[in-house]
Short mmCIF file of N, CA and C in Angstrom, two decimals:
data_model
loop_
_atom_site.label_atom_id
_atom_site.label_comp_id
_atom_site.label_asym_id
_atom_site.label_seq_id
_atom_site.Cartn_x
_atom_site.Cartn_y
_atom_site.Cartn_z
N UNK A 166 183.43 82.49 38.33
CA UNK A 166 182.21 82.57 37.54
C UNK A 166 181.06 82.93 38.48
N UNK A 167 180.28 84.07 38.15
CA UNK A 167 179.41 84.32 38.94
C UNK A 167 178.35 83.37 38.86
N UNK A 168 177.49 83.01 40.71
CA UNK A 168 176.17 82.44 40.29
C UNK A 168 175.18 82.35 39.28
N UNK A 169 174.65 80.86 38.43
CA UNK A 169 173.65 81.45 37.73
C UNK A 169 172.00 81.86 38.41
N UNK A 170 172.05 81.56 39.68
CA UNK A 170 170.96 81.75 40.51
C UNK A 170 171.35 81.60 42.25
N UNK A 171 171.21 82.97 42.15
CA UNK A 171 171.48 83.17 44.09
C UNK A 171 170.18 83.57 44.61
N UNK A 172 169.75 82.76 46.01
CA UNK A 172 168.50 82.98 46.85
C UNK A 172 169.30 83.38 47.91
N UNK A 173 168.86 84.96 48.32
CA UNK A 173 169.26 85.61 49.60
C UNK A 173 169.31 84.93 50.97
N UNK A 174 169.79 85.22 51.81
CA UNK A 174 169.34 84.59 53.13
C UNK A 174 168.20 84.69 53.58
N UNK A 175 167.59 85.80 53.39
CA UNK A 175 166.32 86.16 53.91
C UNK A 175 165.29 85.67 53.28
N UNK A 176 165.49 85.52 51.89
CA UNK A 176 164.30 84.50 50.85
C UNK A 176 164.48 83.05 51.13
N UNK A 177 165.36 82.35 51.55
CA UNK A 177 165.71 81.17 51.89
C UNK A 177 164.81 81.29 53.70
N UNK A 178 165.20 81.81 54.19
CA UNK A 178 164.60 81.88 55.35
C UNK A 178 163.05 82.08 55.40
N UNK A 179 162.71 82.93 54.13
CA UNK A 179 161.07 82.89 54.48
C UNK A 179 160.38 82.04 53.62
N UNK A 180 161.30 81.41 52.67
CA UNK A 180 160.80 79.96 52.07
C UNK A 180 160.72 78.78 52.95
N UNK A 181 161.71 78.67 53.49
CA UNK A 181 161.41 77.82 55.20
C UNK A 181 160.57 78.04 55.74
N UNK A 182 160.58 79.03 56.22
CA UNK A 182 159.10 79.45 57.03
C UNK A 182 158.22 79.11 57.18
N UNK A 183 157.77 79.84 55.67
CA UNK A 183 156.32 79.37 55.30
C UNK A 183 155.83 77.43 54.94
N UNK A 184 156.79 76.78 54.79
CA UNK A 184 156.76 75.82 54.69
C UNK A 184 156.55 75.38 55.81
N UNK A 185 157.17 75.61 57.13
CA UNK A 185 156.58 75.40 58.34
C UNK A 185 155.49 75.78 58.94
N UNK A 186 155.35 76.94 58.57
CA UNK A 186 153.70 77.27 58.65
C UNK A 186 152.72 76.11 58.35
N UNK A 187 153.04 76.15 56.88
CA UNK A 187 151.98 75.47 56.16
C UNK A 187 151.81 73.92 56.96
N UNK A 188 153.08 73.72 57.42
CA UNK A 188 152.96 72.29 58.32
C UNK A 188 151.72 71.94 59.29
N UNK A 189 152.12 73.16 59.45
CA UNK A 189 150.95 73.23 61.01
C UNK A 189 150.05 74.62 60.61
N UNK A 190 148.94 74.34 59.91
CA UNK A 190 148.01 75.55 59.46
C UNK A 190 146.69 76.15 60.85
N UNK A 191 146.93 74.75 61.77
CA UNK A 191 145.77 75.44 62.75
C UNK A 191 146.77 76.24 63.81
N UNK A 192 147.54 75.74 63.86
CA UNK A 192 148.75 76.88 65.24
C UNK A 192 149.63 78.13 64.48
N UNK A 193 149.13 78.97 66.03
CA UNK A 193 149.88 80.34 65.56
C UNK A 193 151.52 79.79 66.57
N UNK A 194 152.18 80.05 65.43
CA UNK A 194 153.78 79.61 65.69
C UNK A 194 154.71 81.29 65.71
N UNK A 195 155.26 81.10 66.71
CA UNK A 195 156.22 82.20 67.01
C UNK A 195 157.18 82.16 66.03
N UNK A 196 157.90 83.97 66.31
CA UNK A 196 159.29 83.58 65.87
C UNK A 196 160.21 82.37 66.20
N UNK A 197 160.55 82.50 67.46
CA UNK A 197 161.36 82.05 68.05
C UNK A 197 161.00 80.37 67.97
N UNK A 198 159.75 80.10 67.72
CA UNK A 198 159.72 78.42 67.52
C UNK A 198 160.57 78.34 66.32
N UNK A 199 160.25 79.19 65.08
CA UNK A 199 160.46 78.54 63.73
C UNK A 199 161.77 79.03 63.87
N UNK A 200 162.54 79.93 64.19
CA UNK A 200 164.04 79.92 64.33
C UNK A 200 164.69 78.74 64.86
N UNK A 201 164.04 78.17 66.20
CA UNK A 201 164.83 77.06 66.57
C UNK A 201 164.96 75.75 65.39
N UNK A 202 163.56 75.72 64.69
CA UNK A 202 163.10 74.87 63.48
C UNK A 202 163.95 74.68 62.36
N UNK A 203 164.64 76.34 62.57
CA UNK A 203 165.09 76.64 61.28
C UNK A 203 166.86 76.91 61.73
N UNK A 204 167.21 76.93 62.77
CA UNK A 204 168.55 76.99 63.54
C UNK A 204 168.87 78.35 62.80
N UNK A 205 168.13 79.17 62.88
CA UNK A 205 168.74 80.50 62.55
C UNK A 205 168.44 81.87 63.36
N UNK A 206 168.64 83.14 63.10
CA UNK A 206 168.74 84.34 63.87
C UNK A 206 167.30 84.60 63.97
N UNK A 207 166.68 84.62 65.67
CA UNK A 207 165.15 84.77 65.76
C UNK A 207 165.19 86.79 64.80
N UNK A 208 166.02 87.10 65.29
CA UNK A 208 166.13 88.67 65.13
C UNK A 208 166.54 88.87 63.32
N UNK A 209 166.84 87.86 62.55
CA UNK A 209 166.70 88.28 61.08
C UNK A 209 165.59 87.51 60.65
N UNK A 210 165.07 86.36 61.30
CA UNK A 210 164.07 86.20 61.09
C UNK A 210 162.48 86.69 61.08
N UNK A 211 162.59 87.43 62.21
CA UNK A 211 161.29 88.69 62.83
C UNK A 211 161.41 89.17 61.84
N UNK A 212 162.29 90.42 60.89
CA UNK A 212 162.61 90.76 60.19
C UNK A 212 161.78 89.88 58.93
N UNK A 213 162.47 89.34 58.29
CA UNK A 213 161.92 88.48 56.94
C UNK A 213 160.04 88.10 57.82
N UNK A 214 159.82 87.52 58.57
CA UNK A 214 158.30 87.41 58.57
C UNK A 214 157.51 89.23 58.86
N UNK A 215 157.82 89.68 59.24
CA UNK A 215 157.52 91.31 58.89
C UNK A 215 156.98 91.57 57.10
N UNK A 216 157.80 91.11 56.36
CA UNK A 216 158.10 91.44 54.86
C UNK A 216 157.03 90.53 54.31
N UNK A 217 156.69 89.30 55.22
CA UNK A 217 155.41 88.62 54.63
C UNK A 217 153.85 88.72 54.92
N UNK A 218 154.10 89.46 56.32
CA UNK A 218 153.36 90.25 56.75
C UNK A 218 152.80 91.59 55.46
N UNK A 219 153.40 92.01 55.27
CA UNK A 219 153.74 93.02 54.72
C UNK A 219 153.22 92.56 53.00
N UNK A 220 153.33 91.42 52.55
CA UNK A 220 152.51 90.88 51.55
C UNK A 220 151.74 90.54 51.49
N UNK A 221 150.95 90.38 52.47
CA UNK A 221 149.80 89.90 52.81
C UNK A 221 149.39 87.79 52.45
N UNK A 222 151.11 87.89 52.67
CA UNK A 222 150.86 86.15 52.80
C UNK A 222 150.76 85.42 54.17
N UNK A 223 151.30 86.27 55.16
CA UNK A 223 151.02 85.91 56.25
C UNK A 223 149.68 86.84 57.65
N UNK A 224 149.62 86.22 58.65
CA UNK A 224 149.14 87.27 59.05
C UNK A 224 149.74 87.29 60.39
N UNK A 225 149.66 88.23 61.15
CA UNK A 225 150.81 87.93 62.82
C UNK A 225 149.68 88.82 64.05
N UNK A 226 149.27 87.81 64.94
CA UNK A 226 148.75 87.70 66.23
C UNK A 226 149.44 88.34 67.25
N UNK A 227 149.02 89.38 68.06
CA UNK A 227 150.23 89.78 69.08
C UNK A 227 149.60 88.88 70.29
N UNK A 228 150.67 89.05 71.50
CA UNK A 228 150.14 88.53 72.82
C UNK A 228 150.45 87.12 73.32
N UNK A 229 150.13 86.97 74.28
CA UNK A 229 150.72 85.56 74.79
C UNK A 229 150.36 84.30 74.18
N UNK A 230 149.17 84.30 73.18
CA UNK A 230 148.89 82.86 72.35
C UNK A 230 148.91 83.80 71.00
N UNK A 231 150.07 84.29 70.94
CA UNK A 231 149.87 85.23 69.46
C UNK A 231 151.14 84.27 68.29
N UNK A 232 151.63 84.76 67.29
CA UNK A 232 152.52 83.94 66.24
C UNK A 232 151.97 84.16 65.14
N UNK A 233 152.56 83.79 63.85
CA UNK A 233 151.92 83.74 62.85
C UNK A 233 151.30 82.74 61.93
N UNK A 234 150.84 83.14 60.82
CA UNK A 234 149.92 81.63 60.23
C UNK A 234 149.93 82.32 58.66
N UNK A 235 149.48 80.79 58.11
CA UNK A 235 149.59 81.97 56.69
C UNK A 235 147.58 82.27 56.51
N UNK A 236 148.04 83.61 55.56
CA UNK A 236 147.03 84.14 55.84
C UNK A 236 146.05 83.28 54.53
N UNK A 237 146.55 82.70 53.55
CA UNK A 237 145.35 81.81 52.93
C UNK A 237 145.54 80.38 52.66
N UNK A 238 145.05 79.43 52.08
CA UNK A 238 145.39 78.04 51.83
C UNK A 238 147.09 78.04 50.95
N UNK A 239 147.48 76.91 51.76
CA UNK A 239 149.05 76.51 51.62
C UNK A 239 148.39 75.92 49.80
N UNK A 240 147.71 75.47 49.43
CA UNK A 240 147.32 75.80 48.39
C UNK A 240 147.96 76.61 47.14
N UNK A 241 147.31 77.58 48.00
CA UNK A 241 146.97 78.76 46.81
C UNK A 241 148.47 79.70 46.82
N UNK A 242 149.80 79.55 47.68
CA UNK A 242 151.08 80.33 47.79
C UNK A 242 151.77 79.36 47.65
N UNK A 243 152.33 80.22 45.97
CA UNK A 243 153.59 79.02 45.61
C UNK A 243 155.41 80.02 45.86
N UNK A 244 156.06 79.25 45.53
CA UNK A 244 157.30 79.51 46.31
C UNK A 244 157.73 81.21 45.26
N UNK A 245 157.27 81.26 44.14
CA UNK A 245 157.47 82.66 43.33
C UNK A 245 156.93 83.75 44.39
N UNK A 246 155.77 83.80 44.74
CA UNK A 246 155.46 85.04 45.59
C UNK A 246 155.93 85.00 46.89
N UNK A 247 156.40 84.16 47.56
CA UNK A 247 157.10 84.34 48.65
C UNK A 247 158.75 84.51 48.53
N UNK A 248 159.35 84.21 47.01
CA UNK A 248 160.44 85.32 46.93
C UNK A 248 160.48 86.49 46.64
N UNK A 249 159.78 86.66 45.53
CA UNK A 249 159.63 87.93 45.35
C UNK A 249 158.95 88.70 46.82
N UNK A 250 158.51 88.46 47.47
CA UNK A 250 157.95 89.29 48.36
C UNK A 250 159.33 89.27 49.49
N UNK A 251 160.44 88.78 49.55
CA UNK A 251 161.63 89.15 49.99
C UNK A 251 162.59 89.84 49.52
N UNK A 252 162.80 89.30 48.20
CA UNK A 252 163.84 89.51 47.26
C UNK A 252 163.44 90.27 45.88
N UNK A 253 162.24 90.69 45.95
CA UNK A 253 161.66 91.31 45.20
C UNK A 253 161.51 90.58 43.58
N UNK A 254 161.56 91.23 42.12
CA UNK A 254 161.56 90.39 41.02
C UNK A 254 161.95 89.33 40.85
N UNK A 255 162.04 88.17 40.22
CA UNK A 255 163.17 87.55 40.04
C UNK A 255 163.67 87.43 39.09
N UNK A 256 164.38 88.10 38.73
CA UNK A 256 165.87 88.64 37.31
C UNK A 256 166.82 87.65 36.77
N UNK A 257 166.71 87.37 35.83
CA UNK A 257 168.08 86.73 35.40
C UNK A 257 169.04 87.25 35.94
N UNK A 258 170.47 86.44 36.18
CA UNK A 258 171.53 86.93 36.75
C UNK A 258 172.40 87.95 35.23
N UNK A 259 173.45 88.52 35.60
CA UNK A 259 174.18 88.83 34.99
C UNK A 259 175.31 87.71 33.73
N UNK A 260 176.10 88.17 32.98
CA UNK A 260 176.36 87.17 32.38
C UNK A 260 177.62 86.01 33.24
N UNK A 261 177.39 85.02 33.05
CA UNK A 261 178.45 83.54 33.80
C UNK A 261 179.27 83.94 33.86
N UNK A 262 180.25 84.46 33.27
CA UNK A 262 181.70 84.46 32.84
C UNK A 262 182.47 86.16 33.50
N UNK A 263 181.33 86.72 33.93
CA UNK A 263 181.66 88.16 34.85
C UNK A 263 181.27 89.24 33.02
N UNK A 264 181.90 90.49 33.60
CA UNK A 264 181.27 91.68 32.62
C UNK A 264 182.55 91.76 31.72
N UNK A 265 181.53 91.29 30.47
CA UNK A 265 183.27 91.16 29.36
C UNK A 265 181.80 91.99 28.47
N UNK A 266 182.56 93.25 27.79
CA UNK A 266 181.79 94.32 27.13
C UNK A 266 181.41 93.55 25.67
N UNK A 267 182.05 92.54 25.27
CA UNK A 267 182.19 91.79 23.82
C UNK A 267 180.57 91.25 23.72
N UNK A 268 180.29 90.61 25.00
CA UNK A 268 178.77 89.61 25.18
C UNK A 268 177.60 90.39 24.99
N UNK A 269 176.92 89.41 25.04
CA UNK A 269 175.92 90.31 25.43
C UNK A 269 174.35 89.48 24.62
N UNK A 270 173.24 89.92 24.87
CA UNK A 270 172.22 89.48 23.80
C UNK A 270 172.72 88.38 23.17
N UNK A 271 171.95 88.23 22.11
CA UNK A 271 172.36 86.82 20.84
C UNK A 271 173.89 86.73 20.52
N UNK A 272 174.85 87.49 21.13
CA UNK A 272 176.67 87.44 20.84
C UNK A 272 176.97 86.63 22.23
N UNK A 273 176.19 85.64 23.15
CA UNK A 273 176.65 85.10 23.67
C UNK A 273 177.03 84.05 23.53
N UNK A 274 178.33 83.20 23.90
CA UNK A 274 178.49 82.14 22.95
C UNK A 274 178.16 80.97 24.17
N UNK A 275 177.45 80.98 25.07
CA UNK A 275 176.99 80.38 26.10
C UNK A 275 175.73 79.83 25.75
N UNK A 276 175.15 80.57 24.57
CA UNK A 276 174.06 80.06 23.85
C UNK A 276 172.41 80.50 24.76
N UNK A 277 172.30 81.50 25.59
CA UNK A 277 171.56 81.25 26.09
C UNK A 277 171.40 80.64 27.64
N UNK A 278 172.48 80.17 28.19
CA UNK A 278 171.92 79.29 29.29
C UNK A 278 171.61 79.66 30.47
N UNK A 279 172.34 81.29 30.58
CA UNK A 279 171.62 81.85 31.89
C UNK A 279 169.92 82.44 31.97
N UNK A 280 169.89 82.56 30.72
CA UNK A 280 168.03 82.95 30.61
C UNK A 280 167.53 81.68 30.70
N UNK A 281 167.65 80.60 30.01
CA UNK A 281 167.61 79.20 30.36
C UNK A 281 167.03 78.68 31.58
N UNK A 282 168.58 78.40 32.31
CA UNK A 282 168.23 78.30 33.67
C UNK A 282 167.31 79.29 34.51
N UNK A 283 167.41 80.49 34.55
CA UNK A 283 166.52 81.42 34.88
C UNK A 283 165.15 81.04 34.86
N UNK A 284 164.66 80.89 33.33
CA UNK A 284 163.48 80.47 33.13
C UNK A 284 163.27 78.92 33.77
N UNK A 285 163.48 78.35 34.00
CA UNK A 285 163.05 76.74 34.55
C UNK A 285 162.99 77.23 35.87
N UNK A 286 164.06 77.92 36.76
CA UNK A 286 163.97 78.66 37.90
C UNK A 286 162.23 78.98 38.47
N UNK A 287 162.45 79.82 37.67
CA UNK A 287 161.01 80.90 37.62
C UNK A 287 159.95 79.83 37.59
N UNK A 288 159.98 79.53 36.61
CA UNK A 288 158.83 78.22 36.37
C UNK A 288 159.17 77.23 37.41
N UNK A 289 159.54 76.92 38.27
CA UNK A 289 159.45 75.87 38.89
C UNK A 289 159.03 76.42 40.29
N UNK A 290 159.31 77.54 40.80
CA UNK A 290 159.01 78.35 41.86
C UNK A 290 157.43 78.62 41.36
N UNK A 291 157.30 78.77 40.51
CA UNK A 291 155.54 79.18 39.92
C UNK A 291 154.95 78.39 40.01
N UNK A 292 155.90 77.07 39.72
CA UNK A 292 154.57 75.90 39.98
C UNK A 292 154.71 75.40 41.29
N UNK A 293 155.11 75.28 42.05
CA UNK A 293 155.57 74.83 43.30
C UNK A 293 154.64 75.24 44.35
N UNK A 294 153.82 74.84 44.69
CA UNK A 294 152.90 74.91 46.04
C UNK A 294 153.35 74.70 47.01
N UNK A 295 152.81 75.55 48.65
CA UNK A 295 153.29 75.26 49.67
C UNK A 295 153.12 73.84 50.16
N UNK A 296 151.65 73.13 49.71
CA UNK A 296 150.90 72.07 49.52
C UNK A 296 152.19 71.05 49.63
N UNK A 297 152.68 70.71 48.68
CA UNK A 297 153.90 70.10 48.01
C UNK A 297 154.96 69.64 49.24
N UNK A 298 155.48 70.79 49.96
CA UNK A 298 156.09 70.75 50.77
C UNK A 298 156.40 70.29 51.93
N UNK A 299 155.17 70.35 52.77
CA UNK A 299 154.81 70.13 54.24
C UNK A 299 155.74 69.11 54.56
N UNK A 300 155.78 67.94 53.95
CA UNK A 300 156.52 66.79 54.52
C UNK A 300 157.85 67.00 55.36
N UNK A 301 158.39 68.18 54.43
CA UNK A 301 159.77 68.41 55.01
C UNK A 301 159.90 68.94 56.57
N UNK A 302 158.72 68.95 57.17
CA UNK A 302 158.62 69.00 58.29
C UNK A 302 157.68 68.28 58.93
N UNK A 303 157.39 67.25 58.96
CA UNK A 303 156.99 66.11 59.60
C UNK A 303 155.19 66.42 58.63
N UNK A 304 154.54 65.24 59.15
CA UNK A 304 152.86 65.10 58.45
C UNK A 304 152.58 66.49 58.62
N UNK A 305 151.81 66.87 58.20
CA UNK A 305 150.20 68.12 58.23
C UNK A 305 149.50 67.36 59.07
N UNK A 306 149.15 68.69 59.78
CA UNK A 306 148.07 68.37 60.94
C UNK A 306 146.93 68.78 60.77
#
């Protein structure tokens, strides 16, 4: 049965991220700190903070006291625009049960539950502030 909701590696990774960011909003934090933070690839990580760069949720410092930060209040970026700004839309999946030509629209006899879940998905990433988060990496400073 296919996933009813898959988060990429790279959207998982820059949902971390930024949550670490938001931890620490006065320090510019390297790749390579939040990889160790995050026990993952500094080099797919550079990568995914590029892409937030690139949304203008973060902003990135070059040079020897350089790193990144987010570029507005942990506030105001909830976890929807920092997937989509990896993973682009976020789509209902395909139907549960794999591609049977019979389904489809209102002939599903699943009743609905992958738009369902989808939607609470969506909505819960929408409401979800970086704010919210911080803990998961020790107090806000």
């Amino acid at each position: 049965m296919p996933d009813i909701f898959r988060v990429s590696e790279a959207a998982s990774l820059a949902l971390h991220a930024m949550v670490y960011l938001a931890a620490f909003p006065e320090e510019k934090i390297t790749t390579q700190t939040i990889a160790g933070a995050l026990k993952a690839s500094e080099h797919h990580l550079a990568k995914v903070m590029q892409r937030l760069v690139h949304a203008g949720l973060i902003r990135s410092t070059r040079g020897p006291a350089g790193g990144f930060q987010l570029n507005k209040s942990d506030r105001e970026i909830n976890l929807l625009e920092i997937y989509e700004a990896v993973d682009g839309p976020l789509e209902p999946r395909s139907c549960l049960l794999g591609s049977v030509p019979l389904c489809g629209g209102d002939r599903c006899f699943l009743g609905g539950l992958n738009v369902s879940v989808h939607q609470m998905v969506k909505n819960h990433f929408a409401d979800t502030r970086l704010t919210s988060l911080t803990r998961i990496f020790g107090e806000k400073k």
